[in-house]
Coordinates of N, CA and C in Angstrom, one line a residue:
X11 N -4.9 -18.7 18.2 CA -3.7 -18.0 18.4 C -2.9 -17.8 17.1
X12 N -3.0 -18.8 16.2 CA -2.3 -18.6 14.9 C -2.9 -17.5 14.1
X13 N -4.2 -17.3 14.2 CA -4.9 -16.2 13.5 C -4.4 -14.9 14.0
X14 N -4.3 -14.8 15.4 CA -3.8 -13.6 16.0 C -2.4 -13.2 15.5
X15 N -1.6 -14.2 15.4 CA -0.2 -14.0 14.9 C -0.2 -13.4 13.5
X16 N -1.1 -13.9 12.7 CA -1.2 -13.4 11.3 C -1.6 -11.9 11.3
X17 N -2.6 -11.6 12.1 CA -3.1 -10.3 12.2 C -2.1 -9.3 12.8
X18 N -1.4 -9.8 13.8 CA -0.3 -9.0 14.4 C 0.8 -8.7 13.3
X19 N 1.1 -9.7 12.5 CA 2.1 -9.5 11.5 C 1.7 -8.5 10.5
X20 N 0.4 -8.5 10.1 CA -0.1 -7.5 9.2 C -0.1 -6.1 9.8
X21 N -0.4 -6.0 11.1 CA -0.4 -4.8 11.8 C 1.0 -4.2 11.8
X22 N 2.0 -5.0 12.1 CA 3.4 -4.6 12.2 C 3.9 -4.2 10.8
X23 N 3.6 -5.0 9.8 CA 4.0 -4.7 8.4 C 3.5 -3.4 7.9
X24 N 2.2 -3.2 8.1 CA 1.6 -1.9 7.6 C 2.1 -0.7 8.3
X25 N 2.3 -0.9 9.6 CA 2.8 0.2 10.4 C 4.2 0.6 9.9
X26 N 5.0 -0.4 9.6 CA 6.4 -0.2 9.0 C 6.3 0.5 7.7
X27 N 5.4 0.1 6.8 CA 5.2 0.7 5.5 C 4.9 2.2 5.6
X28 N 4.0 2.6 6.5 CA 3.7 4.0 6.7 C 4.8 4.7 7.4
X29 N 5.4 4.1 8.4 CA 6.5 4.8 9.1 C 7.6 5.1 8.2
X30 N 8.1 4.2 7.5 CA 9.3 4.4 6.6 C 9.0 5.1 5.3
X31 N 7.9 4.6 4.6 CA 7.6 5.2 3.3 C 7.1 6.6 3.4
X32 N 6.1 6.8 4.3 CA 5.5 8.1 4.4 C 6.5 9.0 5.2
X33 N 7.3 8.4 6.0 CA 8.3 9.2 6.8 C 9.3 9.8 5.8
X34 N 9.9 9.0 4.9 CA 10.8 9.5 3.9 C 10.1 10.6 3.0
X35 N 8.9 10.3 2.6 CA 8.2 11.3 1.8 C 8.0 12.6 2.6
X36 N 7.8 12.6 3.9 CA 7.6 13.8 4.7 C 8.9 14.5 4.9
X37 N 10.0 13.8 4.9 CA 11.3 14.4 5.1 C 11.8 15.1 3.8
X38 N 11.6 14.4 2.7 CA 12.1 14.9 1.4 C 11.1 15.8 0.7
X39 N 9.8 15.7 1.1 CA 8.8 16.5 0.4 C 8.6 16.0 -1.0
X40 N 9.2 14.9 -1.4 CA 9.1 14.3 -2.7 C 9.3 15.3 -3.8
X41 N 10.3 16.3 -3.6 CA 10.6 17.3 -4.5 C 11.7 16.9 -5.4
X42 N 11.5 17.1 -6.7 CA 12.5 16.7 -7.7 C 12.8 15.2 -7.7
X43 N 13.6 14.7 -8.6 CA 13.8 13.3 -8.7 C 14.5 12.6 -7.5
X44 N 15.3 13.4 -6.8 CA 16.0 12.9 -5.6 C 15.0 12.4 -4.6
X45 N 14.0 13.3 -4.3 CA 12.9 12.9 -3.4 C 12.0 11.8 -3.9
X46 N 11.7 11.8 -5.2 CA 10.9 10.8 -5.8 C 11.6 9.4 -5.6
X47 N 12.8 9.3 -5.9 CA 13.5 8.1 -5.9 C 13.7 7.6 -4.4
X48 N 14.0 8.5 -3.5 CA 14.2 8.1 -2.1 C 12.9 7.6 -1.6
X49 N 11.8 8.2 -1.9 CA 10.5 7.8 -1.4 C 10.1 6.4 -2.0
X50 N 10.2 6.3 -3.3 CA 9.9 5.1 -4.0 C 10.7 3.9 -3.4
X51 N 12.0 4.1 -3.2 CA 12.8 3.1 -2.6 C 12.5 2.8 -1.2
X52 N 12.1 3.8 -0.4 CA 11.7 3.5 1.0 C 10.4 2.6 1.0
X53 N 9.5 2.9 0.2 CA 8.3 2.0 0.2 C 8.7 0.6 -0.3
X54 N 9.5 0.5 -1.4 CA 9.9 -0.8 -1.9 C 10.7 -1.6 -1.0
X55 N 11.7 -0.9 -0.4 CA 12.6 -1.6 0.6 C 11.9 -2.1 1.8
X56 N 10.9 -1.3 2.2 CA 10.1 -1.8 3.4 C 9.4 -3.0 3.1
X57 N 8.8 -3.1 1.9 CA 8.1 -4.3 1.5 C 9.1 -5.5 1.5
X58 N 10.2 -5.3 0.9 CA 11.2 -6.4 0.9 C 11.6 -6.8 2.3
X59 N 11.8 -5.9 3.2 CA 12.2 -6.2 4.6 C 11.1 -7.0 5.3
X60 N 9.8 -6.5 5.1 CA 8.7 -7.2 5.7 C 8.4 -8.5 5.1
X61 N 8.6 -8.7 3.8 CA 8.3 -9.9 3.1 C 9.2 -11.0 3.7
X62 N 10.5 -10.7 4.0 CA 11.4 -11.7 4.5 C 11.4 -11.8 6.0
X63 N 10.5 -11.0 6.7 CA 10.4 -11.1 8.2 C 9.0 -11.6 8.6
X64 N 8.0 -11.1 8.0 CA 6.6 -11.5 8.4 C 5.9 -12.3 7.3
X65 N 6.6 -12.4 6.1 CA 6.0 -13.2 5.0 C 5.6 -14.6 5.3
X66 N 6.5 -15.2 6.2 CA 6.2 -16.6 6.5 C 5.1 -16.8 7.5
X67 N 4.6 -15.7 8.1 CA 3.6 -15.7 9.1 C 2.2 -15.4 8.4
X68 N 2.1 -14.3 7.7 CA 0.9 -13.8 7.2 C 0.8 -13.7 5.6
X69 N 2.0 -13.8 5.0 CA 2.1 -13.6 3.6 C 2.4 -12.2 3.2
X70 N 2.5 -11.3 4.2 CA 2.9 -9.9 4.1 C 2.1 -9.2 3.0
X71 N 0.8 -9.2 3.2 CA -0.1 -8.4 2.3 C 0.1 -6.9 2.6
X72 N 0.0 -6.5 3.9 CA 0.1 -5.2 4.4 C -0.7 -4.2 3.5
X73 N -1.8 -4.6 2.9 CA -2.5 -3.8 1.9 C -3.9 -4.5 1.7
X74 N -5.0 -3.8 2.0 CA -6.3 -4.3 1.8 C -6.5 -4.7 0.3
X75 N -5.9 -4.0 -0.6 CA -6.1 -4.3 -2.1 C -5.5 -5.7 -2.4
X76 N -4.3 -6.0 -1.8 CA -3.7 -7.3 -2.0 C -4.5 -8.4 -1.3
X77 N -5.0 -8.1 -0.1 CA -5.8 -9.1 0.6 C -7.1 -9.4 -0.2
X78 N -7.7 -8.4 -0.8 CA -8.9 -8.5 -1.6 C -8.6 -9.5 -2.8
X79 N -7.5 -9.2 -3.5 CA -7.1 -10.1 -4.6 C -6.9 -11.5 -4.2
X80 N -6.3 -11.7 -3.0 CA -6.1 -13.1 -2.5 C -7.5 -13.7 -2.2
X81 N -8.4 -12.9 -1.7 CA -9.8 -13.4 -1.4 C -10.5 -13.9 -2.7
X82 N -10.4 -13.0 -3.7 CA -11.0 -13.3 -4.9 C -10.4 -14.5 -5.7
X83 N -9.2 -14.7 -5.5 CA -8.5 -15.9 -6.1 C -8.5 -17.1 -5.3
X84 N -9.2 -17.1 -4.1 CA -9.3 -18.3 -3.3 C -8.2 -18.6 -2.4
X85 N -7.3 -17.6 -2.2 CA -6.1 -17.8 -1.4 C -6.2 -17.3 0.0
X86 N -7.4 -16.7 0.3 CA -7.7 -16.2 1.6 C -9.2 -16.3 1.9
X87 N -9.5 -16.8 3.1 CA -11.0 -16.9 3.4 C -11.5 -15.6 4.0
X88 N -12.9 -15.5 4.1 CA -13.5 -14.3 4.5 C -13.2 -13.9 5.9
X89 N -13.0 -14.8 6.8 CA -12.6 -14.4 8.2 C -11.3 -13.8 8.2
X90 N -10.3 -14.4 7.6 CA -9.0 -13.8 7.6 C -8.9 -12.5 6.8
X91 N -9.7 -12.4 5.8 CA -9.7 -11.2 5.0 C -10.2 -10.0 5.9
X92 N -11.2 -10.2 6.7 CA -11.7 -9.2 7.6 C -10.6 -8.9 8.7
X93 N -10.0 -9.9 9.2 CA -8.9 -9.7 10.2 C -7.7 -9.0 9.7
X94 N -7.3 -9.3 8.4 CA -6.2 -8.7 7.8 C -6.5 -7.2 7.6
X95 N -7.7 -6.9 7.0 CA -8.0 -5.5 6.7 C -8.0 -4.6 8.0
X96 N -8.7 -5.1 9.0 CA -8.7 -4.4 10.3 C -7.3 -4.1 10.8
X97 N -6.5 -5.2 10.8 CA -5.1 -5.0 11.3 C -4.3 -4.0 10.4
X98 N -4.5 -4.1 9.1 CA -3.8 -3.2 8.2 C -4.2 -1.7 8.4
X99 N -5.5 -1.4 8.6 CA -5.9 -0.1 8.9 C -5.4 0.4 10.2
X100 N -5.4 -0.4 11.2 CA -4.9 -0.1 12.5 C -3.4 0.2 12.5
X101 N -2.7 -0.7 11.8 CA -1.2 -0.5 11.6 C -0.9 0.8 10.9
X102 N -1.6 1.1 9.9 CA -1.3 2.3 9.1 C -1.6 3.6 10.0
X103 N -2.6 3.5 10.8 CA -3.0 4.6 11.7 C -2.0 4.8 12.7
X104 N -1.5 3.8 13.3 CA -0.5 3.9 14.4 C 0.8 4.3 13.8
X105 N 1.2 3.9 12.6 CA 2.4 4.3 11.9 C 2.4 5.8 11.7
X106 N 1.2 6.3 11.2 CA 1.1 7.7 11.0 C 1.1 8.5 12.3
X107 N 0.5 8.0 13.3 CA 0.5 8.6 14.6 C 1.9 8.7 15.2
X108 N 2.7 7.7 15.0 CA 4.1 7.8 15.4 C 4.9 8.8 14.7
X109 N 4.7 8.9 13.4 CA 5.3 10.0 12.6 C 5.0 11.4 13.1
X110 N 3.7 11.6 13.4 CA 3.2 12.8 13.9 C 3.8 13.1 15.2
X111 N 3.9 12.1 16.1 CA 4.5 12.3 17.4 C 6.0 12.7 17.3
X112 N 6.7 12.0 16.4 CA 8.1 12.3 16.2 C 8.3 13.7 15.7
X113 N 7.6 14.0 14.6 CA 7.8 15.3 14.0 C 7.4 16.5 14.9
X114 N 6.2 16.3 15.5 CA 5.7 17.4 16.4 C 6.6 17.5 17.7
X115 N 7.0 16.4 18.2 CA 7.7 16.4 19.4 C 9.1 17.0 19.3
X116 N 9.7 16.7 18.1 CA 11.1 17.2 17.9 C 11.1 18.5 17.0
X117 N 10.0 19.0 16.7 CA 10.0 20.2 15.9 C 10.5 20.0 14.5
X118 N 10.3 18.8 13.9 CA 10.8 18.5 12.6 C 9.7 18.9 11.6
X119 N 10.1 19.6 10.5 CA 9.2 20.0 9.5 C 8.7 18.9 8.6
X120 N 7.4 18.7 8.5 CA 6.8 17.8 7.5 C 6.8 18.5 6.2
X121 N 7.6 18.1 5.3 CA 7.7 18.8 4.0 C 6.5 18.6 3.1
X122 N 5.7 17.6 3.4 CA 4.5 17.3 2.6 C 3.3 18.1 3.3
X123 N 3.4 18.4 4.5 CA 2.3 19.1 5.2 C 1.2 18.2 5.7
X124 N 1.3 16.9 5.3 CA 0.2 15.9 5.7 C 0.7 14.5 5.8
X125 N 1.9 14.4 6.4 CA 2.5 13.0 6.6 C 2.5 12.1 5.4
X126 N 2.8 12.7 4.3 CA 2.9 11.9 3.0 C 1.5 11.4 2.5
X127 N 0.4 12.1 2.9 CA -0.9 11.7 2.4 C -1.0 11.8 0.9
X128 N -1.9 11.1 0.4 CA -2.2 11.1 -1.1 C -3.1 12.3 -1.4
X129 N -3.0 12.8 -2.7 CA -3.8 13.9 -3.1 C -3.8 14.0 -4.6
X130 N -4.4 15.0 -5.1 CA -4.6 15.2 -6.5 C -3.9 16.4 -7.1
X131 N -3.0 17.0 -6.3 CA -2.3 18.2 -6.7 C -1.6 18.0 -8.0
X132 N -1.0 16.8 -8.2 CA -0.2 16.5 -9.4 C -1.0 16.4 -10.6
X133 N -2.4 16.2 -10.4 CA -3.3 16.1 -11.5 C -4.2 17.2 -11.6
X134 N -3.8 18.4 -11.0 CA -4.6 19.6 -11.1 C -6.0 19.4 -10.5
X135 N -6.1 18.5 -9.5 CA -7.4 18.3 -8.8 C -8.4 17.4 -9.6
X136 N -7.9 16.8 -10.7 CA -8.9 15.9 -11.5 C -9.2 14.6 -10.8
X137 N -10.5 14.4 -10.4 CA -10.9 13.2 -9.8 C -10.8 12.0 -10.7
X138 N -11.3 12.2 -11.9 CA -11.3 11.0 -12.8 C -9.9 10.6 -13.1
X139 N -9.0 11.5 -13.3 CA -7.6 11.2 -13.5 C -7.0 10.4 -12.3
X140 N -7.3 10.9 -11.1 CA -6.8 10.3 -9.9 C -7.3 8.8 -9.8
X141 N -8.6 8.6 -10.1 CA -9.2 7.3 -10.1 C -8.5 6.4 -11.1
X142 N -8.3 6.9 -12.3 CA -7.6 6.1 -13.4 C -6.2 5.8 -13.0
X143 N -5.4 6.7 -12.5 CA -4.0 6.5 -12.2 C -3.9 5.4 -11.1
X144 N -4.8 5.5 -10.1 CA -4.7 4.5 -9.0 C -5.2 3.2 -9.4
X145 N -6.2 3.1 -10.3 CA -6.7 1.8 -10.7 C -5.6 1.1 -11.5
X146 N -4.9 1.9 -12.4 CA -3.9 1.3 -13.2 C -2.6 0.9 -12.4
X147 N -2.2 1.7 -11.5 CA -1.0 1.4 -10.7 C -1.3 0.2 -9.8
X148 N -2.5 0.1 -9.2 CA -2.9 -1.0 -8.4 C -3.0 -2.3 -9.2
X149 N -3.6 -2.2 -10.4 CA -3.7 -3.3 -11.3 C -2.4 -4.0 -11.6
X150 N -1.4 -3.2 -12.0 CA -0.1 -3.8 -12.3 C 0.6 -4.3 -11.1
X151 N 0.5 -3.6 -10.0 CA 1.1 -4.0 -8.8 C 0.6 -5.4 -8.3
X152 N -0.8 -5.4 -8.2 CA -1.4 -6.7 -7.7 C -1.2 -7.8 -8.7
X153 N -1.3 -7.5 -10.0 CA -1.1 -8.6 -11.0 C 0.3 -9.2 -10.8
X154 N 1.3 -8.4 -10.5 CA 2.6 -8.9 -10.3 C 2.7 -9.8 -9.0
X155 N 2.0 -9.3 -8.0 CA 1.9 -10.1 -6.7 C 1.3 -11.5 -7.0
X156 N 0.2 -11.5 -7.7 CA -0.5 -12.8 -8.0 C 0.4 -13.7 -8.8
X157 N 1.1 -13.2 -9.7 CA 2.0 -14.0 -10.5 C 3.2 -14.5 -9.7
X158 N 3.8 -13.6 -8.9 CA 5.0 -14.0 -8.1 C 4.6 -15.0 -7.0
X159 N 3.5 -14.9 -6.4 CA 3.1 -15.8 -5.3 C 2.4 -17.1 -5.8
X160 N 2.2 -17.2 -7.0 CA 1.6 -18.4 -7.5 C 2.6 -19.6 -7.3
X161 N 2.1 -20.6 -6.7 CA 3.0 -21.7 -6.3 C 3.6 -22.4 -7.6
X162 N 3.0 -22.3 -8.7 CA 3.4 -22.9 -9.9 C 4.5 -22.0 -10.6
X163 N 4.7 -20.8 -10.2 CA 5.6 -19.9 -10.8 C 7.0 -20.2 -10.5
X164 N 7.3 -20.7 -9.3 CA 8.6 -21.1 -8.9 C 9.6 -20.0 -8.7
X165 N 9.1 -18.9 -8.2 CA 10.0 -17.7 -8.0 C 10.7 -17.9 -6.7
X166 N 10.2 -18.7 -5.8 CA 10.9 -19.1 -4.5 C 11.3 -17.9 -3.7
X167 N 12.5 -17.8 -3.3 CA 13.0 -16.8 -2.4 C 13.1 -15.4 -3.0
X168 N 12.9 -15.3 -4.3 CA 13.1 -14.0 -4.9 C 11.7 -13.2 -4.9
X169 N 10.6 -13.9 -4.5 CA 9.3 -13.3 -4.5 C 9.3 -11.9 -3.8
X170 N 9.8 -11.9 -2.6 CA 9.7 -10.6 -1.8 C 10.5 -9.5 -2.5
X171 N 11.6 -9.8 -3.1 CA 12.4 -8.8 -3.8 C 11.7 -8.3 -5.0
X172 N 11.0 -9.2 -5.8 CA 10.3 -8.8 -7.0 C 9.1 -7.9 -6.6
X173 N 8.4 -8.2 -5.6 CA 7.3 -7.4 -5.2 C 7.7 -6.0 -4.7
X174 N 8.8 -6.0 -3.9 CA 9.3 -4.7 -3.5 C 9.7 -3.8 -4.6
X175 N 10.4 -4.4 -5.6 CA 10.8 -3.6 -6.8 C 9.6 -3.2 -7.6
X176 N 8.6 -4.0 -7.7 CA 7.4 -3.5 -8.4 C 6.7 -2.4 -7.7
X177 N 6.7 -2.4 -6.3 CA 6.1 -1.3 -5.6 C 6.9 0.0 -5.9
X178 N 8.3 -0.2 -5.9 CA 9.1 1.0 -6.2 C 8.8 1.5 -7.6
X179 N 8.6 0.6 -8.6 CA 8.3 1.0 -9.9 C 7.0 1.8 -10.0
X180 N 5.9 1.4 -9.4 CA 4.6 2.1 -9.5 C 4.8 3.5 -8.8
X181 N 5.6 3.5 -7.7 CA 5.8 4.8 -7.1 C 6.5 5.8 -7.9
X182 N 7.5 5.3 -8.8 CA 8.2 6.3 -9.6 C 7.3 7.0 -10.6
X183 N 6.3 6.4 -11.0 CA 5.3 7.1 -11.9 C 4.3 7.8 -11.0
X184 N 3.8 7.2 -10.0 CA 2.6 7.7 -9.3 C 2.9 8.9 -8.3
X185 N 4.1 8.9 -7.8 CA 4.4 10.0 -6.7 C 4.1 11.4 -7.2
X186 N 4.5 11.7 -8.5 CA 4.2 13.0 -9.0 C 2.8 13.3 -9.4
X187 N 2.0 12.2 -9.4 CA 0.6 12.4 -9.8 C -0.4 12.4 -8.6
X188 N -0.3 11.3 -7.8 CA -1.2 11.1 -6.7 C -0.5 10.9 -5.4
X189 N 0.8 10.8 -5.4 CA 1.6 10.4 -4.3 C 1.7 8.9 -4.2
X190 N 1.0 8.2 -5.0 CA 0.9 6.8 -5.1 C 0.3 6.2 -3.8
X191 N -0.9 5.7 -4.0 CA -1.5 4.9 -2.9 C -1.4 3.4 -3.1
X192 N -2.2 2.9 -4.0 CA -2.3 1.5 -4.3 C -2.6 0.7 -3.1
X193 N -3.0 1.4 -2.0 CA -3.2 0.8 -0.7 C -4.1 1.6 0.2
X194 N -5.3 1.2 0.3 CA -6.3 2.0 1.1 C -5.9 2.3 2.5
X195 N -5.2 1.3 3.2 CA -4.8 1.5 4.6 C -3.7 2.6 4.6
X196 N -2.7 2.5 3.7 CA -1.6 3.5 3.7 C -2.1 4.9 3.5
X197 N -3.3 5.0 2.8 CA -3.8 6.4 2.6 C -4.7 6.8 3.8
X198 N -5.3 5.9 4.4 CA -6.2 6.2 5.5 C -5.5 6.7 6.7
X199 N -4.4 6.0 7.1 CA -3.7 6.4 8.3 C -3.2 7.8 8.3
X200 N -2.4 8.2 7.3 CA -1.9 9.6 7.3 C -3.0 10.7 7.2
X201 N -4.1 10.3 6.4 CA -5.2 11.2 6.2 C -5.9 11.5 7.6
X202 N -6.1 10.4 8.3 CA -6.8 10.5 9.6 C -6.0 11.3 10.6
X203 N -4.7 11.0 10.7 CA -3.9 11.7 11.7 C -3.7 13.1 11.3
X204 N -3.6 13.4 10.0 CA -3.5 14.8 9.5 C -4.8 15.6 9.9
X205 N -5.9 14.9 9.8 CA -7.2 15.6 10.2 C -7.1 16.0 11.6
X206 N -6.6 15.1 12.5 CA -6.5 15.4 13.9 C -5.5 16.5 14.2
X207 N -4.5 16.6 13.3 CA -3.5 17.7 13.4 C -4.0 19.0 12.8
X208 N -5.1 19.0 12.2 CA -5.7 20.3 11.7 C -5.7 20.4 10.2
X209 N -5.3 19.4 9.4 CA -5.3 19.4 8.0 C -6.4 18.5 7.4
X210 N -7.5 19.0 7.0 CA -8.6 18.1 6.5 C -8.5 17.8 5.0
X211 N -7.6 18.4 4.3 CA -7.6 18.2 2.8 C -7.4 16.8 2.4
X212 N -6.5 16.0 3.0 CA -6.4 14.6 2.6 C -7.6 13.8 2.8
X213 N -8.3 14.1 3.9 CA -9.6 13.3 4.2 C -10.6 13.6 3.1
X214 N -10.6 14.8 2.5 CA -11.6 15.1 1.5 C -11.5 14.3 0.3
X215 N -10.4 13.8 -0.1 CA -10.2 13.0 -1.3 C -9.9 11.5 -1.0
X216 N -9.9 11.2 0.3 CA -9.6 9.8 0.7 C -10.3 8.7 0.0
X217 N -11.6 9.0 -0.3 CA -12.5 8.0 -0.9 C -11.8 7.5 -2.3
X218 N -11.2 8.4 -3.0 CA -10.5 8.0 -4.2 C -9.5 6.9 -4.0
X219 N -8.7 7.1 -2.9 CA -7.6 6.2 -2.6 C -8.0 4.9 -1.9
X220 N -9.3 4.8 -1.7 CA -9.9 3.6 -1.1 C -10.6 2.8 -2.3
X221 N -11.4 3.5 -3.0 CA -12.2 2.9 -4.1 C -11.3 2.5 -5.3
X222 N -10.4 3.4 -5.7 CA -9.6 3.0 -6.9 C -8.7 1.8 -6.7
X223 N -7.9 1.7 -5.6 CA -7.1 0.5 -5.4 C -7.9 -0.8 -5.3
X224 N -9.1 -0.7 -4.7 CA -9.9 -1.9 -4.6 C -10.4 -2.3 -6.0
X225 N -10.8 -1.3 -6.9 CA -11.2 -1.6 -8.2 C -10.0 -2.2 -9.0
X226 N -8.9 -1.6 -8.9 CA -7.7 -2.1 -9.6 C -7.4 -3.6 -9.1
X227 N -7.6 -3.9 -7.8 CA -7.3 -5.2 -7.3 C -8.3 -6.2 -7.9
X228 N -9.6 -5.8 -8.0 CA -10.6 -6.7 -8.6 C -10.3 -7.0 -10.1
X229 N -9.8 -6.0 -10.8 CA -9.5 -6.1 -12.2 C -8.3 -7.1 -12.3
X230 N -7.3 -6.9 -11.5 CA -6.1 -7.8 -11.5 C -6.4 -9.2 -11.2
X231 N -7.3 -9.4 -10.2 CA -7.7 -10.8 -9.9 C -8.5 -11.5 -11.1
X232 N -9.3 -10.7 -11.7 CA -10.1 -11.2 -12.8 C -9.2 -11.5 -14.0
X233 N -8.3 -10.6 -14.3 CA -7.4 -10.8 -15.5 C -6.5 -12.0 -15.2
X234 N -6.0 -12.2 -14.0 CA -5.1 -13.3 -13.7 C -5.8 -14.6 -13.8
X235 N -7.1 -14.6 -13.4 CA -7.9 -15.9 -13.5 C -8.0 -16.2 -15.0
X236 N -8.3 -15.2 -15.8 CA -8.5 -15.4 -17.3 C -7.2 -15.9 -17.9
X237 N -6.1 -15.4 -17.5 CA -4.8 -15.8 -18.1 C -4.4 -17.2 -17.7
X238 N -4.9 -17.6 -16.5 CA -4.5 -19.0 -16.1 C -5.4 -20.1 -16.6
X239 N -6.5 -19.7 -17.2 CA -7.5 -20.7 -17.7 C -6.9 -21.5 -18.9

């Protein structure tokens, strides 16, 4: 039962991240700095809210890249890793489906055309640049999480706030380049629902936003281990 509660918490948290983060992106279109900042804050504030509501249940990973780092640093076992990742992908998909239902049902225009899906338009379609951007953004985001959640760090109740602000930070740079993923589940949900809605473009580059964050996570876990030796 305890494991189910953790997986449910991850499902809810990832659903909220997509609903609010991608929802704001879809409403603003992430055009100009006003849209950039609003979207970055939406993702960051959602993490803060979830950290202080479900963090005591599951740790509020809401991101397979974060769960992978926790697995690699010995803070999560293989069974829970699998359960977390499944819950995260399901939560992101349901979150995107709810956005599509709201927008389509109410006739609201999705300014991104794909529920805030990630893409390479900001990098002129460059695959290698997209991989590099997402590896770097995920590396710094996950490295921050590992440092903040380390029991020896003593960040205490400020941990959730620091992590939320760091997600806001990586979005400020990444939105104009890739839309900022750093989270395979967050990319998968909108891409899948957009495909069902008739837009296959996000699905065509989805592999980048799954592979790169996982590589960035592995790098962050390795570097953190080296720093702690």
